[in-house]
Structures are given as C-alpha cells and as structure tokens.
C-alpha cells in the first residue's frame, strides 16, 4: 500500500436496531471518498449484515459470495490453533506474522465509482454460504483472545489506519463481545446512534459510559440522535433535553452552549422516502438544509474536524440517473432464474448473472451443461434461461425439455438469431452485436423488468463479453483443444474473486508435457473478454520476465526508467494500485516454481 496514512477508525454503533445507523455510515463514507479520502467500510453486524445493500448498484460482484470478516478471523484462528490435546496458547512465530494475517485488503470489494483521488472499499461480514451461521455460532471469542486475538485486532486496527484515511465500522447492536470489539478495541471515534425513545437514549448512554472508562485508549464519542421527526416538536425538544442530560459531558471539551448547538446541529431527521429501499442520500438534491444529505454532511464535518463539510457537486444527469438505479423495480414476472449454457459461454453466463442479481432476481448457476448432461427441470416458479450461441447449438447435450413452456427463456449471443431456434420458443432476447447498455435493457425486459436506468458513469457489471481486452498478448489459441471443462471451471473460480486482488499465485502444477500451458492458454482466450488487460510472460529464463513486462510498460505508456527491471516495477505498481485497470491477468508460463517469480507478485 501507500506510505502510512495514520488514518482514523470510526465505529457506528446503536444500542437498538432500526436507528438508521448503517445508512448514516454508508452516506458518510461516500461523502469522505468523494472528498478525495481513501475509505474502508466494514460490516461487523455479523448476525444481520446489511451494509453492502447501500452499495449494490456499484458492486461488480455479489457481496454474499465474497469472504470477509468471519473468514479473516477464522484464518487467524486456524493458523494459531494448537494441535488437538494441547492447551490453548499462541504459538511463537516470526516477526510480522500477525500483521500479515490481519491484512484486510485481500478481502475487500471496491465500490466502482469515479471518486477522483478518493476510493471506497467494502469489507463484508463474510461469505454467506450454508455454513455461515454454523461458523458464526462456533466462534468462541474468549478462546480467540486466549489465542492472541487481542494482538490480532491490534494489528488489524493498525493495518486499517495505515492503509486508509478513514475506516468506518458498522457494529452489532446491544451488549456483546462483538459490540465490545467494535466500540472499545478498534475505534478512535465512536458515533453513538440513538433514537429519542427512553430505551434508545439509556442504552446508548450506558455504552458511552463504558467506552469512556475503557483503559486501553481515549476514544472520542459523538452522540447522534437519529430518525428525528419534527412533526412532534414538543416531544423532540423533550427527548433532545433528556439526551443531553444522559450524555453529560459529551462531546468532550465543549461548553454547555456549544453542546446545545451540537445536539441541535448533529442529528438525522426521519424521511419517509428512505424507509422502503436502501438509497444513498448522496444522490439527493444538494443544498436543502432539512434533507438527509445535509444531515450527513454536518455529521461528516464534525467527524473530520471541519476538513470535509459537503459533497462535491455532481452532474445533474448523472445524479438523477443513478438515483433511479436505487429504486426498487416493478415486481418482475419471475423471481428465480436457472442458467443453462455451455462451457465456452461462461463469460456470458457471468454477465447475465451480474445483471439479473443487481436487478434483484435470484440466479442459480449449476455450471456448464457439459458437466450436467442430464438437465434437471427446475422447481415450479423458476425460469430456465438458456444462453444460446453456435457452440450451444452444436454441443450434444439435453436442452430444456419444453421450449413451449412459458417459463423457458432464451438469450441469443454471437451470430445466433431467432430463426435458428424452434418456432416454439416464445420469449427471446437478442443481445449479440449490441451495445452493453442496450443488451442489458433487452435482458431485463425478457424477465419482466422494464424501468431500468442507463449505465451512466464508471460503474461496471461483469465485463460485457463482446468487449475485447484493450491490451492483449498471448500465443494463438489451440483450435484442437477439447474437454477439461471441470479444470477450466475450477481455474475460473480460483481467479474470479470479489476482492481487489486475488491471493496469488494460482498455480497449475503437474508433470512436464501434461498440458498445463495449453490449459492456461485456453483459459486466456475463453475468458479474455472478462479482462481489460491480458499479458502472457515466458518465465524461463527469468530475464524474459523483465523484458516482457517492459513491453507491457510501453503499451500502457508508463515511465520505463533506465532498465527493463525498472519498467517491470512500474508495471507491477500500476497493476497493484489499479491505476489503469483493476481487471487484469498475468500468465507466468513455464515458471520453475512459485518462489522463482515471487518478487513479481
């Protein structure tokens, strides 16, 4: 990462749910990133994670499928857990091992928006698979601390402060071990959210007192009243007065008249418009004093000591187009879709899935039809969506049985046209040869969603399959390649990560002549359209690597320095930062072993 930033860790906490805490965090994070700050948001509400929903239109992957906090914690636990039968105690390790295990950037998802000099990353609660609840229930935080968990959280906190200007943590409600981690162990600042009910005020004030007496570090506490409805002005004034009394002395270092001004200024109003969908108020009309956006700007101003006080001006067309993207679409005719496709069209399947999931549908991907030649009809109420290409028409597999069934749909890609299908096909969308925006519109119309906005801005879904990589260098494809469907799918799953960077390297290992390079070459050509940049490197002898990366530096118009090694470092730094693109693939062919290319990873 960059040089140490000495950033700030901020926890958003509420004693009770339903305060609007998560929404406040999401909007403050967006304002900070738009002001040029490097921001991380972390979903520590492990039992009911919901933070990713506010960024759904700007995520190129499904957050529930990406590892996060639980996986980060379990990785540390697995590393330090003693052998069966031994007492719990942290093992001795080499210097820096805790810092390496507490490094969050391998798990984050970038929020895809042009923040200029700023950035916004999301750390999810964890992969929401069938074992998530079991994994969560089995976590013993007392044992975790005995294994060195306190040292782990110290390292995590320092890593977050070093790599980000602001880390905003969405904490679990109530009193719990997880809440204590979020409110006492990790933060520099606690935003203590509460409604003006008695239990909301009392619970939040109790936590503030507990944090204030925490001996580990002085934590700045900012009480913030939420969901304030001015329709009941007398009750609001009484609730505000009681909050000032219960939070006596907070915020610190303010005279009484300054505290009164703070409690009147830093509160979040209730707006019914935002009660139905997870919408970012940062796309609201700017300059309205009583709006949610104005409230979040005032909170951000206090949080940053006046350094960031407002959202930068946004183009009106961009603002309104993206505000529509948050609105819940008219209920689609179908809620569940099962994909049916051949292995060579997996990039199309990934694009179709990303479009439909972001539109609110449930999508099942059982895998290419070659791996399941006997197609199982889905349950009633689910639609089969076939991705039909020339390869699909020629592969000898069983296609969905009744094309006259109204729940059978077809998306035509490549040069396939409706005349190539049976006349019994009732619902078809032709997306081959179209722009990404028009293809997306037709796909959504096929499943019954018509009110969709345009793809204005820098946000990207899965990359549109008809877009070739901007930078490509690799040997020609082997036209005789066949089979290995499961190996290619496993390789794709290994390389297809929702995080900023996959944990490298993904290694193809085996005896000489077994076909490792052929497998990599087929992957490169089959999935080329998923990347902006693909570069094939002969890694033996090692000197070829610097020379090939120097060629890439020239293609990217990067400063090359005096030597090929300097040019290679320039390329690697560019890719690591995601300056030119975040969708890149390097293939180190014929590497003797992973350690021989470690300096290039």
Coordinates of N, CA, C and O in Angstrom, one line a residue, residues 533-599:
X533 N -7.0 -6.3 -19.6 CA -5.6 -6.5 -19.9 C -5.2 -7.9 -19.6 O -5.5 -8.5 -18.6
X534 N -4.6 -8.6 -20.7 CA -4.1 -10.0 -20.5 C -2.7 -10.0 -21.1 O -2.5 -9.5 -22.3
X535 N -1.7 -10.5 -20.4 CA -0.4 -10.5 -20.8 C 0.3 -11.8 -20.5 O 0.4 -12.2 -19.3
X536 N 0.8 -12.4 -21.5 CA 1.5 -13.8 -21.4 C 3.0 -13.6 -21.3 O 3.6 -12.9 -22.1
X537 N 3.6 -14.2 -20.3 CA 5.0 -13.9 -20.0 C 5.7 -15.3 -19.9 O 5.3 -16.2 -19.2
X538 N 6.8 -15.4 -20.7 CA 7.6 -16.6 -20.6 C 8.6 -16.4 -19.4 O 9.4 -15.5 -19.4
X539 N 8.4 -17.2 -18.4 CA 9.1 -17.0 -17.1 C 10.5 -17.8 -17.0 O 11.1 -17.8 -16.0
X540 N 10.9 -18.4 -18.1 CA 12.1 -19.1 -18.1 C 12.9 -18.9 -19.4 O 12.4 -19.2 -20.5
X541 N 14.0 -18.2 -19.4 CA 14.8 -17.8 -18.2 C 14.1 -16.6 -17.6 O 13.3 -15.9 -18.2
X542 N 14.5 -16.3 -16.4 CA 13.9 -15.2 -15.6 C 14.1 -13.9 -16.2 O 13.2 -13.0 -16.1
X543 N 15.2 -13.6 -17.0 CA 15.4 -12.3 -17.6 C 14.3 -12.0 -18.6 O 14.0 -10.8 -18.9
X544 N 13.6 -13.0 -19.1 CA 12.5 -12.7 -20.1 C 11.3 -12.0 -19.4 O 10.6 -11.3 -20.0
X545 N 11.2 -12.2 -18.1 CA 10.1 -11.6 -17.4 C 10.2 -10.1 -17.4 O 9.2 -9.4 -17.8
X546 N 11.4 -9.6 -17.0 CA 11.6 -8.1 -17.1 C 11.4 -7.6 -18.5 O 10.7 -6.5 -18.6
X547 N 11.9 -8.3 -19.5 CA 11.8 -7.8 -20.8 C 10.3 -7.7 -21.3 O 9.8 -6.8 -21.9
X548 N 9.5 -8.8 -20.9 CA 8.1 -8.8 -21.4 C 7.3 -7.8 -20.6 O 6.4 -7.1 -21.2
X549 N 7.6 -7.6 -19.3 CA 6.9 -6.5 -18.6 C 7.3 -5.1 -19.1 O 6.5 -4.2 -19.0
X550 N 8.5 -5.0 -19.6 CA 8.9 -3.7 -20.2 C 8.1 -3.4 -21.4 O 7.7 -2.3 -21.7
X551 N 7.8 -4.5 -22.2 CA 6.9 -4.3 -23.4 C 5.5 -3.8 -22.9 O 4.9 -3.0 -23.6
X552 N 5.1 -4.4 -21.8 CA 3.7 -4.0 -21.3 C 3.8 -2.6 -20.8 O 2.8 -1.8 -21.0
X553 N 4.9 -2.2 -20.2 CA 5.0 -0.8 -19.7 C 4.9 0.2 -20.9 O 4.2 1.2 -20.8
X554 N 5.5 -0.2 -22.0 CA 5.4 0.7 -23.2 C 4.0 0.7 -23.7 O 3.5 1.8 -24.1
X555 N 3.3 -0.5 -23.7 CA 1.9 -0.5 -24.2 C 1.0 0.4 -23.3 O 0.0 1.0 -23.8
X556 N 1.3 0.4 -22.0 CA 0.5 1.2 -21.1 C 0.9 2.7 -21.0 O 0.4 3.5 -20.3
X557 N 2.0 3.0 -21.8 CA 2.5 4.4 -21.8 C 3.0 4.8 -20.4 O 2.7 5.9 -19.9
X558 N 3.7 3.9 -19.7 CA 4.2 4.1 -18.3 C 5.7 4.5 -18.4 O 6.4 4.2 -19.4
X559 N 6.1 5.3 -17.4 CA 7.6 5.6 -17.4 C 8.4 4.3 -17.3 O 8.1 3.5 -16.4
X560 N 9.4 4.1 -18.1 CA 10.1 2.9 -18.1 C 11.5 2.9 -17.4 O 12.1 1.9 -17.1
X561 N 12.0 4.1 -17.1 CA 13.3 4.2 -16.4 C 14.4 3.8 -17.3 O 14.3 3.7 -18.5
X562 N 15.5 3.5 -16.7 CA 16.7 3.2 -17.5 C 16.9 1.7 -17.9 O 17.6 1.4 -18.8
X563 N 16.2 0.8 -17.1 CA 16.4 -0.6 -17.3 C 15.0 -1.3 -17.5 O 14.0 -0.7 -17.1
X564 N 15.1 -2.5 -18.0 CA 13.9 -3.3 -18.1 C 13.3 -3.6 -16.7 O 12.1 -3.7 -16.5
X565 N 14.2 -3.8 -15.7 CA 13.8 -4.1 -14.3 C 13.0 -2.9 -13.8 O 12.0 -3.1 -13.1
X566 N 13.4 -1.7 -14.1 CA 12.7 -0.5 -13.6 C 11.3 -0.4 -14.3 O 10.3 -0.1 -13.7
X567 N 11.3 -0.7 -15.6 CA 10.0 -0.7 -16.3 C 9.1 -1.8 -15.7 O 7.9 -1.6 -15.5
X568 N 9.6 -3.0 -15.3 CA 8.8 -4.0 -14.7 C 8.2 -3.6 -13.4 O 7.0 -3.8 -13.1
X569 N 9.0 -2.9 -12.6 CA 8.5 -2.4 -11.3 C 7.4 -1.4 -11.5 O 6.4 -1.3 -10.8
X570 N 7.5 -0.5 -12.6 CA 6.5 0.5 -12.9 C 5.2 -0.2 -13.2 O 4.1 0.2 -12.8
X571 N 5.2 -1.3 -14.0 CA 4.0 -2.0 -14.4 C 3.4 -2.7 -13.2 O 2.2 -2.5 -13.0
X572 N 4.2 -3.3 -12.4 CA 3.6 -4.0 -11.2 C 2.9 -3.0 -10.2 O 1.9 -3.3 -9.7
X573 N 3.6 -1.9 -10.1 CA 3.0 -0.9 -9.2 C 1.7 -0.3 -9.8 O 0.7 -0.1 -9.0
X574 N 1.6 -0.2 -11.1 CA 0.4 0.3 -11.7 C -0.7 -0.7 -11.6 O -1.9 -0.4 -11.3
X575 N -0.4 -2.0 -11.7 CA -1.4 -3.0 -11.6 C -1.9 -3.2 -10.1 O -3.1 -3.4 -9.9
X576 N -0.9 -3.1 -9.2 CA -1.3 -3.2 -7.8 C -2.2 -2.2 -7.4 O -3.2 -2.4 -6.6
X577 N -2.0 -0.9 -7.8 CA -2.8 0.2 -7.4 C -4.2 0.2 -8.2 O -5.1 0.9 -7.8
X578 N -4.3 -0.6 -9.3 CA -5.5 -0.5 -10.1 C -5.6 0.8 -10.9 O -6.7 1.3 -11.2
X579 N -4.4 1.5 -11.1 CA -4.4 2.8 -11.8 C -5.0 2.8 -13.2 O -5.9 3.6 -13.5
X580 N -4.5 1.8 -14.0 CA -5.0 1.7 -15.4 C -6.3 0.9 -15.4 O -7.2 1.2 -16.1
X581 N -6.3 -0.2 -14.8 CA -7.4 -1.1 -14.7 C -7.3 -2.1 -13.5 O -6.2 -2.4 -13.1
X582 N -8.4 -2.5 -13.0 CA -8.5 -3.5 -12.0 C -8.8 -4.9 -12.5 O -8.8 -5.9 -11.8
X583 N -9.0 -5.0 -13.8 CA -9.3 -6.2 -14.5 C -8.1 -6.7 -15.3 O -8.1 -6.4 -16.5
X584 N -7.2 -7.3 -14.7 CA -6.0 -7.7 -15.4 C -5.6 -9.1 -15.1 O -5.9 -9.7 -14.0
X585 N -4.9 -9.8 -16.0 CA -4.4 -11.1 -15.8 C -3.0 -11.2 -16.4 O -2.8 -10.9 -17.6
X586 N -2.1 -11.7 -15.5 CA -0.7 -12.0 -16.0 C -0.6 -13.5 -15.9 O -0.9 -14.1 -14.9
X587 N 0.0 -14.1 -17.0 CA 0.3 -15.5 -17.0 C 1.8 -15.7 -17.1 O 2.5 -15.2 -18.0
X588 N 2.4 -16.3 -16.0 CA 3.8 -16.6 -16.0 C 4.0 -18.1 -16.4 O 3.8 -19.0 -15.6
X589 N 4.3 -18.3 -17.7 CA 4.3 -19.6 -18.3 C 5.7 -20.2 -18.0 O 6.7 -19.5 -18.1
X590 N 5.7 -21.5 -17.7 CA 7.0 -22.2 -17.6 C 7.8 -21.8 -16.4 O 9.0 -21.8 -16.4
X591 N 7.2 -21.3 -15.3 CA 7.9 -20.9 -14.1 C 8.3 -22.2 -13.4 O 7.5 -23.2 -13.3
X592 N 9.6 -22.3 -13.0 CA 10.1 -23.5 -12.3 C 9.3 -23.8 -11.1 O 8.9 -24.9 -10.8
X593 N 9.0 -22.8 -10.3 CA 8.1 -22.9 -9.1 C 7.7 -21.5 -8.7 O 8.2 -20.5 -9.3
X594 N 6.7 -21.4 -7.8 CA 6.2 -20.1 -7.4 C 7.2 -19.2 -6.8 O 7.2 -18.0 -7.0
X595 N 8.2 -19.8 -6.1 CA 9.2 -18.9 -5.5 C 10.1 -18.2 -6.5 O 10.6 -17.1 -6.2
X596 N 10.2 -18.8 -7.7 CA 11.1 -18.2 -8.7 C 10.5 -16.9 -9.2 O 11.2 -16.1 -9.8
X597 N 9.2 -16.7 -9.1 CA 8.6 -15.4 -9.6 C 8.0 -14.6 -8.4 O 7.2 -13.7 -8.6
X598 N 8.3 -15.0 -7.2 CA 7.7 -14.3 -6.0 C 7.9 -12.8 -6.0 O 7.0 -12.1 -5.7
X599 N 9.0 -12.3 -6.5 CA 9.2 -10.9 -6.5 C 8.3 -10.1 -7.5 O 8.2 -8.9 -7.4

